[in-house]
mmCIF file of C-alpha atoms and ligand atoms in Angstrom:
data_model
loop_
_atom_site.group_PDB
_atom_site.id
_atom_site.type_symbol
_atom_site.label_atom_id
_atom_site.label_comp_id
_atom_site.label_asym_id
_atom_site.label_seq_id
_atom_site.Cartn_x
_atom_site.Cartn_y
_atom_site.Cartn_z
ATOM 1 C CA MET W 20 43.514 -20.020 42.657
ATOM 2 C CA ILE W 21 43.982 -21.119 46.280
ATOM 3 C CA LEU W 22 43.383 -24.621 47.560
ATOM 4 C CA ASN W 23 41.730 -24.920 50.900
ATOM 5 C CA PRO W 24 41.105 -27.733 53.340
ATOM 6 C CA LEU W 25 37.313 -28.545 53.006
ATOM 7 C CA SER W 26 35.874 -26.658 56.064
ATOM 8 C CA ASN W 27 33.087 -28.901 56.439
ATOM 9 C CA GLN W 28 34.573 -32.381 55.876
ATOM 10 C CA VAL W 29 32.722 -34.899 58.424
ATOM 11 C CA GLY W 30 34.155 -38.394 57.294
ATOM 12 C CA GLY W 31 36.755 -40.168 55.415
ATOM 13 C CA HIS W 32 40.593 -39.807 55.087
ATOM 14 C CA ASP W 33 41.723 -36.183 55.861
ATOM 15 C CA GLY W 34 42.700 -33.747 53.099
ATOM 16 C CA VAL W 35 39.688 -33.191 51.006
ATOM 17 C CA LEU W 36 40.281 -29.892 49.478
ATOM 18 C CA SER W 37 38.013 -27.104 48.052
ATOM 19 C CA MET W 38 38.717 -24.344 45.508
ATOM 20 C CA GLY W 39 37.238 -21.531 43.792
ATOM 21 C CA ASP W 40 35.804 -18.064 44.938
ATOM 22 C CA ASP W 41 33.066 -19.888 46.946
ATOM 23 C CA ASN W 42 34.863 -23.009 47.582
ATOM 24 C CA GLU W 43 32.630 -24.371 44.801
ATOM 25 C CA ILE W 44 34.906 -27.340 43.614
ATOM 26 C CA ILE W 45 35.853 -30.350 45.711
ATOM 27 C CA VAL W 46 39.140 -31.582 45.120
ATOM 28 C CA LYS W 47 39.892 -35.112 46.249
ATOM 29 C CA PRO W 48 42.809 -37.456 45.890
ATOM 30 C CA ALA W 49 41.294 -40.253 43.985
ATOM 31 C CA LEU W 50 42.082 -44.004 43.099
ATOM 32 C CA PRO W 51 41.779 -44.896 39.448
ATOM 33 C CA GLN W 52 38.613 -46.935 40.199
ATOM 34 C CA GLU W 53 36.781 -43.805 41.521
ATOM 35 C CA LEU W 54 37.862 -41.764 38.467
ATOM 36 C CA LYS W 55 36.401 -44.756 36.190
ATOM 37 C CA PHE W 56 33.194 -44.869 37.958
ATOM 38 C CA TYR W 57 32.550 -41.086 37.581
ATOM 39 C CA GLU W 58 33.753 -41.355 33.765
ATOM 40 C CA GLU W 59 31.310 -44.241 33.137
ATOM 41 C CA SER W 60 28.472 -42.411 35.160
ATOM 42 C CA VAL W 61 27.354 -40.738 32.171
ATOM 43 C CA LEU W 62 26.147 -44.003 30.963
ATOM 44 C CA HIS W 63 23.797 -44.419 33.949
ATOM 45 C CA ALA W 64 22.034 -41.058 34.186
ATOM 46 C CA GLU W 65 19.182 -41.754 36.573
ATOM 47 C CA LEU W 66 22.218 -42.836 39.286
ATOM 48 C CA ALA W 67 24.428 -40.001 38.084
ATOM 49 C CA ALA W 68 21.378 -37.586 38.917
ATOM 50 C CA TRP W 69 22.226 -38.410 42.783
ATOM 51 C CA MET W 70 26.006 -37.772 42.256
ATOM 52 C CA PRO W 71 27.980 -34.555 42.604
ATOM 53 C CA THR W 72 28.484 -33.107 39.072
ATOM 54 C CA TYR W 73 31.862 -34.370 38.126
ATOM 55 C CA TYR W 74 34.121 -31.658 36.392
ATOM 56 C CA GLY W 75 37.135 -33.635 35.617
ATOM 57 C CA THR W 76 40.739 -34.508 37.050
ATOM 58 C CA LEU W 77 43.418 -32.420 38.407
ATOM 59 C CA THR W 78 47.138 -33.523 38.959
ATOM 60 C CA LEU W 79 48.675 -31.882 41.921
ATOM 61 C CA THR W 80 52.378 -32.508 41.920
ATOM 62 C CA ARG W 81 54.573 -32.663 45.021
ATOM 63 C CA ASN W 82 58.221 -31.749 44.551
ATOM 64 C CA GLN W 83 59.536 -33.129 47.757
ATOM 65 C CA PRO W 84 59.268 -36.939 48.210
ATOM 66 C CA GLY W 85 59.015 -38.107 51.832
ATOM 67 C CA GLN W 86 57.840 -34.679 52.930
ATOM 68 C CA ALA W 87 54.352 -35.942 53.220
ATOM 69 C CA GLY W 88 55.361 -38.501 56.058
ATOM 70 C CA GLY W 89 57.561 -36.046 57.877
ATOM 71 C CA ASP W 90 57.378 -32.588 58.919
ATOM 72 C CA GLN W 91 54.573 -30.849 56.876
ATOM 73 C CA THR W 92 55.067 -27.427 57.991
ATOM 74 C CA SER W 93 58.307 -27.243 56.247
ATOM 75 C CA THR W 94 56.808 -27.743 53.100
ATOM 76 C CA SER W 95 58.340 -24.744 51.072
ATOM 77 C CA ALA W 96 56.483 -24.251 47.721
ATOM 78 C CA GLY W 97 53.639 -26.584 48.292
ATOM 79 C CA PRO W 98 52.270 -28.679 45.209
ATOM 80 C CA THR W 99 51.743 -27.317 41.894
ATOM 81 C CA ILE W 100 48.868 -27.891 39.570
ATOM 82 C CA LYS W 101 50.607 -29.850 36.894
ATOM 83 C CA ALA W 102 47.555 -31.068 34.473
ATOM 84 C CA LEU W 103 43.930 -30.367 34.526
ATOM 85 C CA ASN W 104 41.580 -32.362 32.430
ATOM 86 C CA GLY W 105 38.228 -31.456 31.410
ATOM 87 C CA TYR W 106 37.508 -28.793 33.565
ATOM 88 C CA ALA W 107 35.265 -25.890 32.319
ATOM 89 C CA LEU W 108 36.473 -22.638 34.313
ATOM 90 C CA SER W 109 39.321 -21.243 31.864
ATOM 91 C CA ASP W 110 40.931 -19.140 34.784
ATOM 92 C CA MET W 111 41.930 -22.542 36.307
ATOM 93 C CA MET W 112 44.004 -22.964 33.361
ATOM 94 C CA ALA W 113 46.365 -20.291 34.458
ATOM 95 C CA ALA W 114 46.873 -21.726 38.049
ATOM 96 C CA SER W 115 50.245 -23.013 38.514
ATOM 97 C CA THR W 116 51.093 -22.770 42.458
ATOM 98 C CA LEU W 117 48.917 -23.246 45.144
ATOM 99 C CA ASP W 118 49.709 -20.226 47.341
ATOM 100 C CA GLN W 119 47.952 -21.395 50.564
ATOM 101 C CA GLN W 120 50.194 -23.113 52.872
ATOM 102 C CA ASP W 121 47.179 -24.966 54.580
ATOM 103 C CA GLY W 122 46.006 -26.248 51.226
ATOM 104 C CA ALA W 123 49.772 -27.502 50.544
ATOM 105 C CA ASN W 124 49.728 -29.309 53.948
ATOM 106 C CA ALA W 125 46.308 -30.658 53.721
ATOM 107 C CA ALA W 126 47.166 -32.382 50.407
ATOM 108 C CA ALA W 127 50.381 -33.517 51.819
ATOM 109 C CA ALA W 128 48.555 -34.949 54.848
ATOM 110 C CA ALA W 129 45.914 -36.494 52.636
ATOM 111 C CA ILE W 130 48.643 -38.313 50.572
ATOM 112 C CA ALA W 131 50.502 -39.469 53.801
ATOM 113 C CA GLU W 132 47.326 -40.893 55.307
ATOM 114 C CA THR W 133 45.645 -42.928 52.478
ATOM 115 C CA ASP W 134 46.330 -45.413 50.190
ATOM 116 C CA VAL W 135 43.827 -43.777 48.132
ATOM 117 C CA VAL W 136 46.541 -41.845 45.773
ATOM 118 C CA ALA W 137 48.269 -43.142 42.673
ATOM 119 C CA ALA W 138 51.474 -41.542 43.446
ATOM 120 C CA GLU W 139 54.445 -41.843 40.727
ATOM 121 C CA ALA W 140 57.650 -40.723 41.188
ATOM 122 C CA GLU W 141 59.246 -38.984 38.417
ATOM 123 C CA ASP W 142 63.118 -38.521 37.337
ATOM 124 C CA ASN W 143 63.147 -35.363 39.387
ATOM 125 C CA GLY W 144 61.608 -36.774 42.548
ATOM 126 C CA ALA W 145 58.390 -34.933 41.915
ATOM 127 C CA ILE W 146 55.241 -37.029 42.763
ATOM 128 C CA ASP W 147 51.996 -36.528 40.920
ATOM 129 C CA ASP W 148 48.754 -36.959 42.888
ATOM 130 C CA GLU W 149 45.738 -37.502 40.643
ATOM 131 C CA CYS W 150 42.557 -35.712 42.179
ATOM 132 C CA ILE W 151 38.986 -35.724 41.303
ATOM 133 C CA CYS W 152 37.057 -32.518 40.876
ATOM 134 C CA LEU W 153 33.524 -32.449 41.913
ATOM 135 C CA GLU W 154 30.625 -30.093 42.890
ATOM 136 C CA ASN W 155 30.759 -28.994 46.414
ATOM 137 C CA VAL W 156 27.327 -30.272 47.752
ATOM 138 C CA SER W 157 27.396 -27.915 50.652
ATOM 139 C CA LEU W 158 27.605 -25.034 48.512
ATOM 140 C CA GLY W 159 24.258 -22.909 48.942
ATOM 141 C CA PHE W 160 24.153 -23.615 52.839
ATOM 142 C CA LYS W 161 24.957 -20.833 55.406
ATOM 143 C CA LYS W 162 25.499 -23.283 58.257
ATOM 144 C CA PRO W 163 25.616 -26.858 56.631
ATOM 145 C CA CYS W 164 24.705 -29.809 58.984
ATOM 146 C CA VAL W 165 26.414 -32.704 57.171
ATOM 147 C CA LEU W 166 25.975 -36.172 57.831
ATOM 148 C CA ASP W 167 27.897 -38.992 56.086
ATOM 149 C CA LEU W 168 26.035 -42.138 56.195
ATOM 150 C CA LYS W 169 28.133 -44.954 54.789
ATOM 151 C CA MET W 170 25.739 -47.384 52.904
ATOM 152 C CA GLY W 171 25.591 -51.052 52.408
ATOM 153 C CA THR W 172 26.442 -54.294 54.305
ATOM 154 C CA GLN W 173 29.520 -55.052 52.565
ATOM 155 C CA LEU W 174 32.328 -52.518 52.898
ATOM 156 C CA PHE W 175 34.830 -54.271 50.893
ATOM 157 C CA ASP W 176 35.158 -54.871 46.958
ATOM 158 C CA ASP W 177 36.219 -58.153 45.687
ATOM 159 C CA ASP W 178 39.696 -56.972 44.783
ATOM 160 C CA ALA W 179 40.465 -56.439 48.546
ATOM 161 C CA SER W 180 43.052 -58.559 50.165
ATOM 162 C CA GLU W 181 41.967 -61.146 52.590
ATOM 163 C CA GLU W 182 43.116 -59.262 55.283
ATOM 164 C CA LYS W 183 41.178 -56.569 54.296
ATOM 165 C CA LYS W 184 38.113 -58.504 53.666
ATOM 166 C CA ALA W 185 38.245 -59.963 57.060
ATOM 167 C CA ARG W 186 38.981 -56.640 58.958
ATOM 168 C CA LEU W 187 35.947 -54.834 57.166
ATOM 169 C CA GLY W 188 33.736 -57.833 57.429
ATOM 170 C CA ALA W 189 34.314 -57.597 61.257
ATOM 171 C CA VAL W 190 33.782 -53.774 61.182
ATOM 172 C CA ALA W 191 30.522 -54.337 59.414
ATOM 173 C CA ALA W 192 29.468 -57.023 61.855
ATOM 174 C CA ASN W 193 30.152 -54.903 64.909
ATOM 175 C CA THR W 194 28.324 -51.911 63.993
ATOM 176 C CA THR W 195 25.025 -51.262 62.227
ATOM 177 C CA SER W 196 26.288 -51.905 58.761
ATOM 178 C CA LEU W 197 25.520 -55.670 58.762
ATOM 179 C CA PRO W 198 22.146 -55.614 60.494
ATOM 180 C CA LEU W 199 20.590 -52.299 59.112
ATOM 181 C CA GLY W 200 22.833 -51.611 55.825
ATOM 182 C CA PHE W 201 24.300 -48.523 56.795
ATOM 183 C CA ARG W 202 26.190 -46.704 59.337
ATOM 184 C CA MET W 203 26.567 -43.043 60.633
ATOM 185 C CA THR W 204 30.206 -42.286 59.751
ATOM 186 C CA GLY W 205 30.689 -38.658 60.867
ATOM 187 C CA PHE W 206 28.355 -35.600 61.152
ATOM 188 C CA GLU W 207 28.216 -31.964 62.404
ATOM 189 C CA VAL W 208 25.484 -29.866 63.740
ATOM 190 C CA TYR W 209 25.169 -26.260 63.955
ATOM 191 C CA ASP W 210 24.641 -24.707 67.326
ATOM 192 C CA SER W 211 23.112 -21.339 66.977
ATOM 193 C CA GLU W 212 23.504 -20.249 70.758
ATOM 194 C CA LYS W 213 27.473 -21.072 70.567
ATOM 195 C CA ASP W 214 27.636 -20.061 66.886
ATOM 196 C CA SER W 215 29.627 -23.176 66.462
ATOM 197 C CA PHE W 216 29.255 -26.589 65.023
ATOM 198 C CA THR W 217 29.106 -29.692 67.431
ATOM 199 C CA LYS W 218 31.157 -32.561 65.654
ATOM 200 C CA TYR W 219 30.547 -36.257 65.766
ATOM 201 C CA SER W 220 33.403 -38.545 64.687
ATOM 202 C CA LYS W 221 33.476 -41.947 63.084
ATOM 203 C CA HIS W 222 33.935 -43.472 66.503
ATOM 204 C CA TYR W 223 30.608 -42.053 67.769
ATOM 205 C CA GLY W 224 28.930 -43.689 64.574
ATOM 206 C CA LYS W 225 30.782 -47.048 65.106
ATOM 207 C CA GLY W 226 29.656 -47.153 68.790
ATOM 208 C CA LEU W 227 25.901 -47.089 67.660
ATOM 209 C CA THR W 228 23.993 -50.306 67.660
ATOM 210 C CA GLU W 229 20.568 -51.337 66.358
ATOM 211 C CA ASP W 230 19.095 -50.155 69.612
ATOM 212 C CA THR W 231 20.711 -46.922 69.879
ATOM 213 C CA VAL W 232 21.022 -45.693 66.360
ATOM 214 C CA LEU W 233 17.854 -43.684 66.721
ATOM 215 C CA ASP W 234 19.810 -41.692 69.307
ATOM 216 C CA GLY W 235 22.206 -40.888 66.723
ATOM 217 C CA PHE W 236 19.917 -39.470 64.220
ATOM 218 C CA ARG W 237 18.280 -37.483 67.282
ATOM 219 C CA ALA W 238 21.778 -35.954 67.614
ATOM 220 C CA TYR W 239 22.167 -35.094 63.959
ATOM 221 C CA PHE W 240 18.715 -33.615 63.879
ATOM 222 C CA ALA W 241 19.582 -31.400 66.844
ATOM 223 C CA ALA W 242 20.023 -28.036 65.256
ATOM 224 C CA LYS W 243 17.968 -25.490 67.219
ATOM 225 C CA LEU W 244 15.374 -24.639 64.531
ATOM 226 C CA GLY W 245 12.102 -25.744 66.228
ATOM 227 C CA PRO W 246 10.076 -28.888 65.787
ATOM 228 C CA GLU W 247 8.315 -27.407 62.626
ATOM 229 C CA ARG W 248 11.321 -26.749 60.619
ATOM 230 C CA MET W 249 12.967 -30.182 61.625
ATOM 231 C CA ARG W 250 9.586 -32.003 60.782
ATOM 232 C CA LEU W 251 10.111 -30.300 57.226
ATOM 233 C CA ILE W 252 13.765 -31.436 56.994
ATOM 234 C CA ILE W 253 13.083 -35.051 58.020
ATOM 235 C CA GLU W 254 9.914 -35.175 55.471
ATOM 236 C CA ARG W 255 12.300 -33.846 52.701
ATOM 237 C CA PHE W 256 14.887 -36.632 53.536
ATOM 238 C CA ILE W 257 12.207 -39.318 53.429
ATOM 239 C CA ASN W 258 11.118 -38.089 50.037
ATOM 240 C CA ASP W 259 14.515 -38.042 48.723
ATOM 241 C CA LEU W 260 15.353 -41.651 50.394
ATOM 242 C CA THR W 261 11.983 -42.905 48.676
ATOM 243 C CA ASP W 262 12.946 -41.701 45.143
ATOM 244 C CA PHE W 263 16.742 -42.866 45.812
ATOM 245 C CA LEU W 264 15.306 -46.284 46.756
ATOM 246 C CA ALA W 265 13.173 -46.436 43.453
ATOM 247 C CA THR W 266 16.381 -45.414 41.457
ATOM 248 C CA ILE W 267 18.699 -47.964 43.160
ATOM 249 C CA GLU W 268 16.193 -50.801 42.708
ATOM 250 C CA THR W 269 16.710 -50.550 38.865
ATOM 251 C CA GLN W 270 20.376 -49.795 39.045
ATOM 252 C CA GLU W 271 23.194 -52.666 38.603
ATOM 253 C CA LEU W 272 26.106 -51.610 40.491
ATOM 254 C CA ARG W 273 27.851 -52.572 43.668
ATOM 255 C CA MET W 274 28.675 -49.776 46.195
ATOM 256 C CA ARG W 275 31.331 -50.779 48.850
ATOM 257 C CA SER W 276 31.711 -47.726 51.234
ATOM 258 C CA SER W 277 29.967 -45.354 49.290
ATOM 259 C CA SER W 278 27.807 -42.810 51.246
ATOM 260 C CA LEU W 279 24.802 -40.834 51.165
ATOM 261 C CA LEU W 280 25.884 -36.982 52.000
ATOM 262 C CA MET W 281 22.700 -35.321 53.790
ATOM 263 C CA ILE W 282 22.793 -31.808 54.492
ATOM 264 C CA TYR W 283 20.273 -29.472 55.859
ATOM 265 C CA GLU W 284 20.459 -25.726 56.747
ATOM 266 C CA GLY W 285 21.482 -25.080 60.609
ATOM 267 C CA ASP W 286 20.658 -21.389 60.242
ATOM 268 C CA ALA W 287 16.986 -20.489 60.995
ATOM 269 C CA GLU W 288 16.831 -17.332 58.806
ATOM 270 C CA ALA W 289 18.765 -18.852 55.943
ATOM 271 C CA PHE W 290 16.561 -21.949 56.296
ATOM 272 C CA ASP W 291 13.281 -19.521 55.901
ATOM 273 C CA ALA W 292 15.096 -17.711 53.131
ATOM 274 C CA GLY W 293 15.543 -20.965 51.177
ATOM 275 C CA VAL W 294 11.937 -21.977 51.506
ATOM 276 C CA ALA W 295 10.642 -18.715 50.410
ATOM 277 C CA ILE W 296 12.725 -18.989 47.338
ATOM 278 C CA GLU W 297 11.307 -22.418 46.674
ATOM 279 C CA GLN W 298 7.659 -21.296 47.218
ATOM 280 C CA GLU W 299 8.187 -18.179 44.704
ATOM 281 C CA LYS W 300 9.663 -20.641 42.229
ATOM 282 C CA ILE W 301 6.713 -23.043 42.525
ATOM 283 C CA ALA W 302 4.421 -19.749 42.346
ATOM 284 C CA ALA W 303 5.867 -18.835 39.167
ATOM 285 C CA VAL W 304 5.692 -22.354 37.708
ATOM 286 C CA VAL W 305 1.886 -22.359 38.615
ATOM 287 C CA ALA W 306 1.328 -18.727 37.403
ATOM 288 C CA ARG W 307 3.203 -19.965 34.105
ATOM 289 C CA ALA W 308 1.007 -22.915 33.541
ATOM 290 C CA GLN W 309 -2.220 -21.107 34.028
ATOM 291 C CA ALA W 310 -1.479 -18.409 31.584
ATOM 292 C CA HIS W 311 -0.444 -21.029 29.246
ATOM 293 C CA MET W 312 -3.758 -22.651 29.718
ATOM 294 C CA GLU W 313 -5.600 -19.535 29.483
ATOM 295 C CA LYS W 314 -3.843 -18.633 26.292
ATOM 296 C CA SER W 315 -4.484 -21.975 24.686
ATOM 297 C CA ALA W 316 -8.368 -21.874 25.702
ATOM 298 C CA ARG W 317 -8.567 -18.386 23.945
ATOM 299 C CA GLU W 318 -6.664 -19.825 20.717
ATOM 300 C CA ASP W 319 -9.224 -22.698 20.532
ATOM 301 C CA GLN W 320 -11.839 -20.118 20.700
ATOM 302 C CA GLU W 321 -10.214 -17.933 17.939
ATOM 303 C CA GLY W 322 -9.335 -20.950 15.917
ATOM 304 C CA ASP W 323 -6.876 -19.145 12.901
ATOM 305 C CA ASP W 324 -3.539 -17.897 13.304
ATOM 306 C CA GLU W 325 -2.118 -20.703 15.301
ATOM 307 C CA ASP W 326 1.541 -20.703 14.037
ATOM 308 C CA GLU W 327 1.791 -17.118 14.965
ATOM 309 C CA GLU W 328 0.576 -17.562 18.357
ATOM 310 C CA ASN W 329 2.733 -20.408 18.930
ATOM 311 C CA ASP W 330 5.928 -18.638 17.952
ATOM 312 C CA GLU W 331 5.084 -15.806 20.692
ATOM 313 C CA ASP W 332 4.723 -18.855 23.100
ATOM 314 C CA ASP W 333 8.257 -20.014 22.539
ATOM 315 C CA GLU W 334 9.743 -16.438 23.134
ATOM 316 C CA ASP W 335 7.762 -15.976 26.260
ATOM 317 C CA ASP W 336 9.378 -19.340 27.612
ATOM 318 C CA GLU W 337 12.703 -18.168 26.714
ATOM 319 C CA ASP W 338 12.356 -14.893 28.250
ATOM 320 C CA TYR W 339 11.256 -16.750 31.723
ATOM 321 C CA ASP W 340 14.074 -19.054 31.797
ATOM 322 C CA GLU W 341 16.609 -16.418 31.769
ATOM 323 C CA ASP W 342 15.118 -14.258 34.368
ATOM 324 C CA ASP W 343 15.005 -17.369 36.619
ATOM 325 C CA GLU W 344 18.523 -18.761 36.068
ATOM 326 C CA GLU W 345 20.674 -16.050 37.079
ATOM 327 C CA ASP W 346 24.135 -17.081 35.732
ATOM 328 C CA GLY W 347 23.806 -20.641 37.402
ATOM 329 C CA GLU W 348 24.673 -19.073 40.711
ATOM 330 C CA VAL W 349 23.583 -21.572 43.465
ATOM 331 C CA GLY W 350 20.522 -20.233 45.450
ATOM 332 C CA GLN W 351 19.952 -20.989 49.222
ATOM 333 C CA LYS W 352 19.345 -24.521 49.833
ATOM 334 C CA VAL W 353 17.025 -26.038 52.543
ATOM 335 C CA THR W 354 18.370 -29.725 52.261
ATOM 336 C CA ASP W 355 20.178 -31.991 49.946
ATOM 337 C CA MET W 356 21.116 -35.519 49.541
ATOM 338 C CA ARG W 357 23.790 -36.774 47.330
ATOM 339 C CA LEU W 358 25.536 -40.122 46.809
ATOM 340 C CA ILE W 359 29.383 -40.021 47.096
ATOM 341 C CA ASP W 360 32.493 -41.990 47.520
ATOM 342 C CA PHE W 361 33.079 -44.437 44.701
ATOM 343 C CA ALA W 362 36.767 -45.447 45.546
ATOM 344 C CA HIS W 363 35.304 -49.209 45.933
ATOM 345 C CA SER W 364 32.268 -49.066 43.764
ATOM 346 C CA THR W 365 31.516 -50.631 40.232
ATOM 347 C CA TRP W 366 29.058 -50.827 37.546
ATOM 348 C CA THR W 367 27.820 -54.386 37.122
ATOM 349 C CA PRO W 368 25.823 -54.547 34.283
ATOM 350 C CA GLY W 369 23.452 -58.051 34.498
ATOM 351 C CA GLN W 370 24.036 -58.644 38.190
ATOM 352 C CA GLY W 371 20.774 -56.934 39.587
ATOM 353 C CA PRO W 372 20.612 -54.003 42.220
ATOM 354 C CA ASP W 373 22.896 -53.847 45.230
ATOM 355 C CA GLU W 374 20.783 -55.416 48.163
ATOM 356 C CA GLY W 375 22.952 -54.362 50.935
ATOM 357 C CA VAL W 376 22.597 -50.772 49.961
ATOM 358 C CA VAL W 377 18.737 -51.191 49.291
ATOM 359 C CA LYS W 378 18.375 -52.568 52.747
ATOM 360 C CA GLY W 379 20.252 -49.593 54.242
ATOM 361 C CA VAL W 380 17.760 -47.110 52.468
ATOM 362 C CA LYS W 381 14.903 -49.062 53.804
ATOM 363 C CA SER W 382 16.112 -49.042 57.402
ATOM 364 C CA ALA W 383 17.207 -45.342 57.391
ATOM 365 C CA LEU W 384 13.505 -44.853 55.990
ATOM 366 C CA ALA W 385 11.708 -46.731 58.758
ATOM 367 C CA LEU W 386 13.852 -44.945 61.376
ATOM 368 C CA PHE W 387 13.231 -41.459 59.961
ATOM 369 C CA GLU W 388 9.533 -42.238 59.937
ATOM 370 C CA LYS W 389 9.743 -43.505 63.517
ATOM 371 C CA LEU W 390 11.515 -40.214 64.259
ATOM 372 C CA LEU W 391 8.853 -38.210 62.698
ATOM 373 C CA GLN W 392 5.949 -40.079 64.630
ATOM 374 C CA GLU W 393 7.612 -40.019 68.096
ATOM 375 C CA ASP W 394 9.854 -36.787 68.473
ATOM 376 C CA TYR W 395 8.263 -34.439 65.726
ATOM 377 C CA PRO W 396 4.427 -35.496 65.840
ATOM 378 C CA ILE W 397 2.256 -34.154 63.070
ATOM 379 C CA ASP W 398 -0.313 -32.474 65.556
HETATM 380 P P1 ADP E 409 37.105 -41.077 51.466
HETATM 381 O O1 ADP E 409 37.311 -41.927 50.278
HETATM 382 O O2 ADP E 409 38.084 -40.262 52.123
HETATM 383 O O3 ADP E 409 36.152 -41.655 52.368
HETATM 384 P P2 ADP E 409 34.991 -39.276 50.584
HETATM 385 O O4 ADP E 409 34.464 -39.094 49.030
HETATM 386 O O5 ADP E 409 33.827 -40.206 51.323
HETATM 387 O O6 ADP E 409 36.426 -39.864 50.755
HETATM 388 O O7 ADP E 409 34.893 -37.596 51.259
HETATM 389 C C1 ADP E 409 35.203 -37.582 52.521
HETATM 390 C C2 ADP E 409 34.370 -36.306 52.951
HETATM 391 O O8 ADP E 409 34.642 -35.290 52.264
HETATM 392 C C3 ADP E 409 32.907 -36.524 53.138
HETATM 393 O O9 ADP E 409 32.261 -37.114 54.484
HETATM 394 C C4 ADP E 409 32.259 -35.168 52.992
HETATM 395 O O10 ADP E 409 32.316 -34.480 54.193
HETATM 396 C C5 ADP E 409 33.284 -34.436 52.080
HETATM 397 N N1 ADP E 409 33.077 -34.415 50.710
HETATM 398 C C6 ADP E 409 33.381 -35.433 49.720
HETATM 399 N N2 ADP E 409 32.806 -35.027 48.563
HETATM 400 C C7 ADP E 409 32.030 -33.981 48.776
HETATM 401 C C8 ADP E 409 31.177 -33.200 48.015
HETATM 402 N N3 ADP E 409 31.020 -33.590 46.635
HETATM 403 N N4 ADP E 409 30.640 -32.233 48.349
HETATM 404 C C9 ADP E 409 30.654 -31.617 49.830
HETATM 405 N N5 ADP E 409 31.550 -32.490 50.556
HETATM 406 C C10 ADP E 409 32.092 -33.705 50.115
HETATM 407 MN MN1 MN E 410 33.922 -41.903 52.460
#
C-alpha cells in the first residue's frame, strides 16, 4: 500500500496524503478535535451528508525524531503504519511499510509544518502521528478544478491563545472573511491548451477584497469549457449552496476555518460523459416509475392476486439496483461540493446556527448569481 502526496491539494498545511489504487482515500494528520468532530458527526446526519465519508484513523510512526525539521531526503525507512482503526478494506491491515519516499517525505513535512499533529515520543524515540482517513472528493474527476472556500467570519475557536485570536481576527478583518463570511483560500484550474493546471495560492485569495472577489471567481471558472458548460457548473453550485444553506440554518455547530471544497470537471469530454451518465440515470428512474405506475393500474383493474404481484415487484427492484451500482465504483462526476476541515469546529447543541457561515453562503450565492447574469447570460 503506497501513500502519495495528494496531487491536487489546493489549501491548508502541506502534506495531505492519499492512498489506494485510485488514491481514493485521503490521509491527513489530524488534531483530536477534528477526529472527535468526525466521530460525533454520526449524530448529525443532515450535516454529515455534506462531509466526506469518514473511514477511520491511521497512526503513522516515524522512527527518526528530529528528522522532520531537518534534511528530509535522508529519511531512510519512512514512517510505518502502526495502527489502523475502523477502516474497512482488509488489504490495508497487511500494510506495514510505506514504500514511497515521496509519501514519507510529505508526511514528515506535514508534521514539521503544522501544530496539527498530536505527536508522542515513545521509549525507542519513535513518534506516532494520528491521521484521519477520508473519502477523496476529487475521485471521479479527470481534471478536477478544485476550490477551497474558507467559510465564516471568525477563524479561531474559543480555546485559541490571545495571540492567535488577535492574529486571526486581523486576518479576517483584512480579507473578505469578515465582510463577506468567506475567503477564497487556494484553487487550481485546468488549462486544456497547455494541458496543465493554473494554481492560485492563499496569498492570491487573501489579496482579494469585496470589490475584486468576483474576479477571483472568474479566475476559478476559467477552464476553457465554453459558456454553456460553465453556466451549468455555476447553476449546480448555486443549487448546492442553496441546499447547504437550508441545512446549516437548522444545525447547531461552530465552524472555525472549515471550508467548502468545490470541484468541477475541467476536461470537456469527461464533463460531457458525466452529464450523459446522469441523464441515463434519470431516464432509467423515469422509465422505472412509469412501469411501476402502469403495473399498478393493471393490478387495480385485475383486482385479485395482489400479494403475488407485489412479490414480483420487489424482485424487479432488486435486479435494477444491482445492475446500476457496479461495485460502488465512483463514476465520472460533473461537480461536487463538500464541507471539510474541522480542526477548530465543534458541535454546539442549543446555541443555534453559525451565523458567520450562513452569511458566507449567502454572499457566495449572491456573487454566483451575479456571475451567471453578467458573464454567462441565459440568452
Ligand atoms: P488544513 O487543516 O491543513 O487546512 P484541510 O482539511 O483543509 O487541512 O485540507 C487541506 C487541503 O487538502 C484542502 O484544501 C484540499 O485541497 C485537500 N483535501 C482535504 N480533504 C480532502 C478530501 N476529503 N478530498 C479531497 N481533497 C481534500
Ligand atoms: Mn483547511
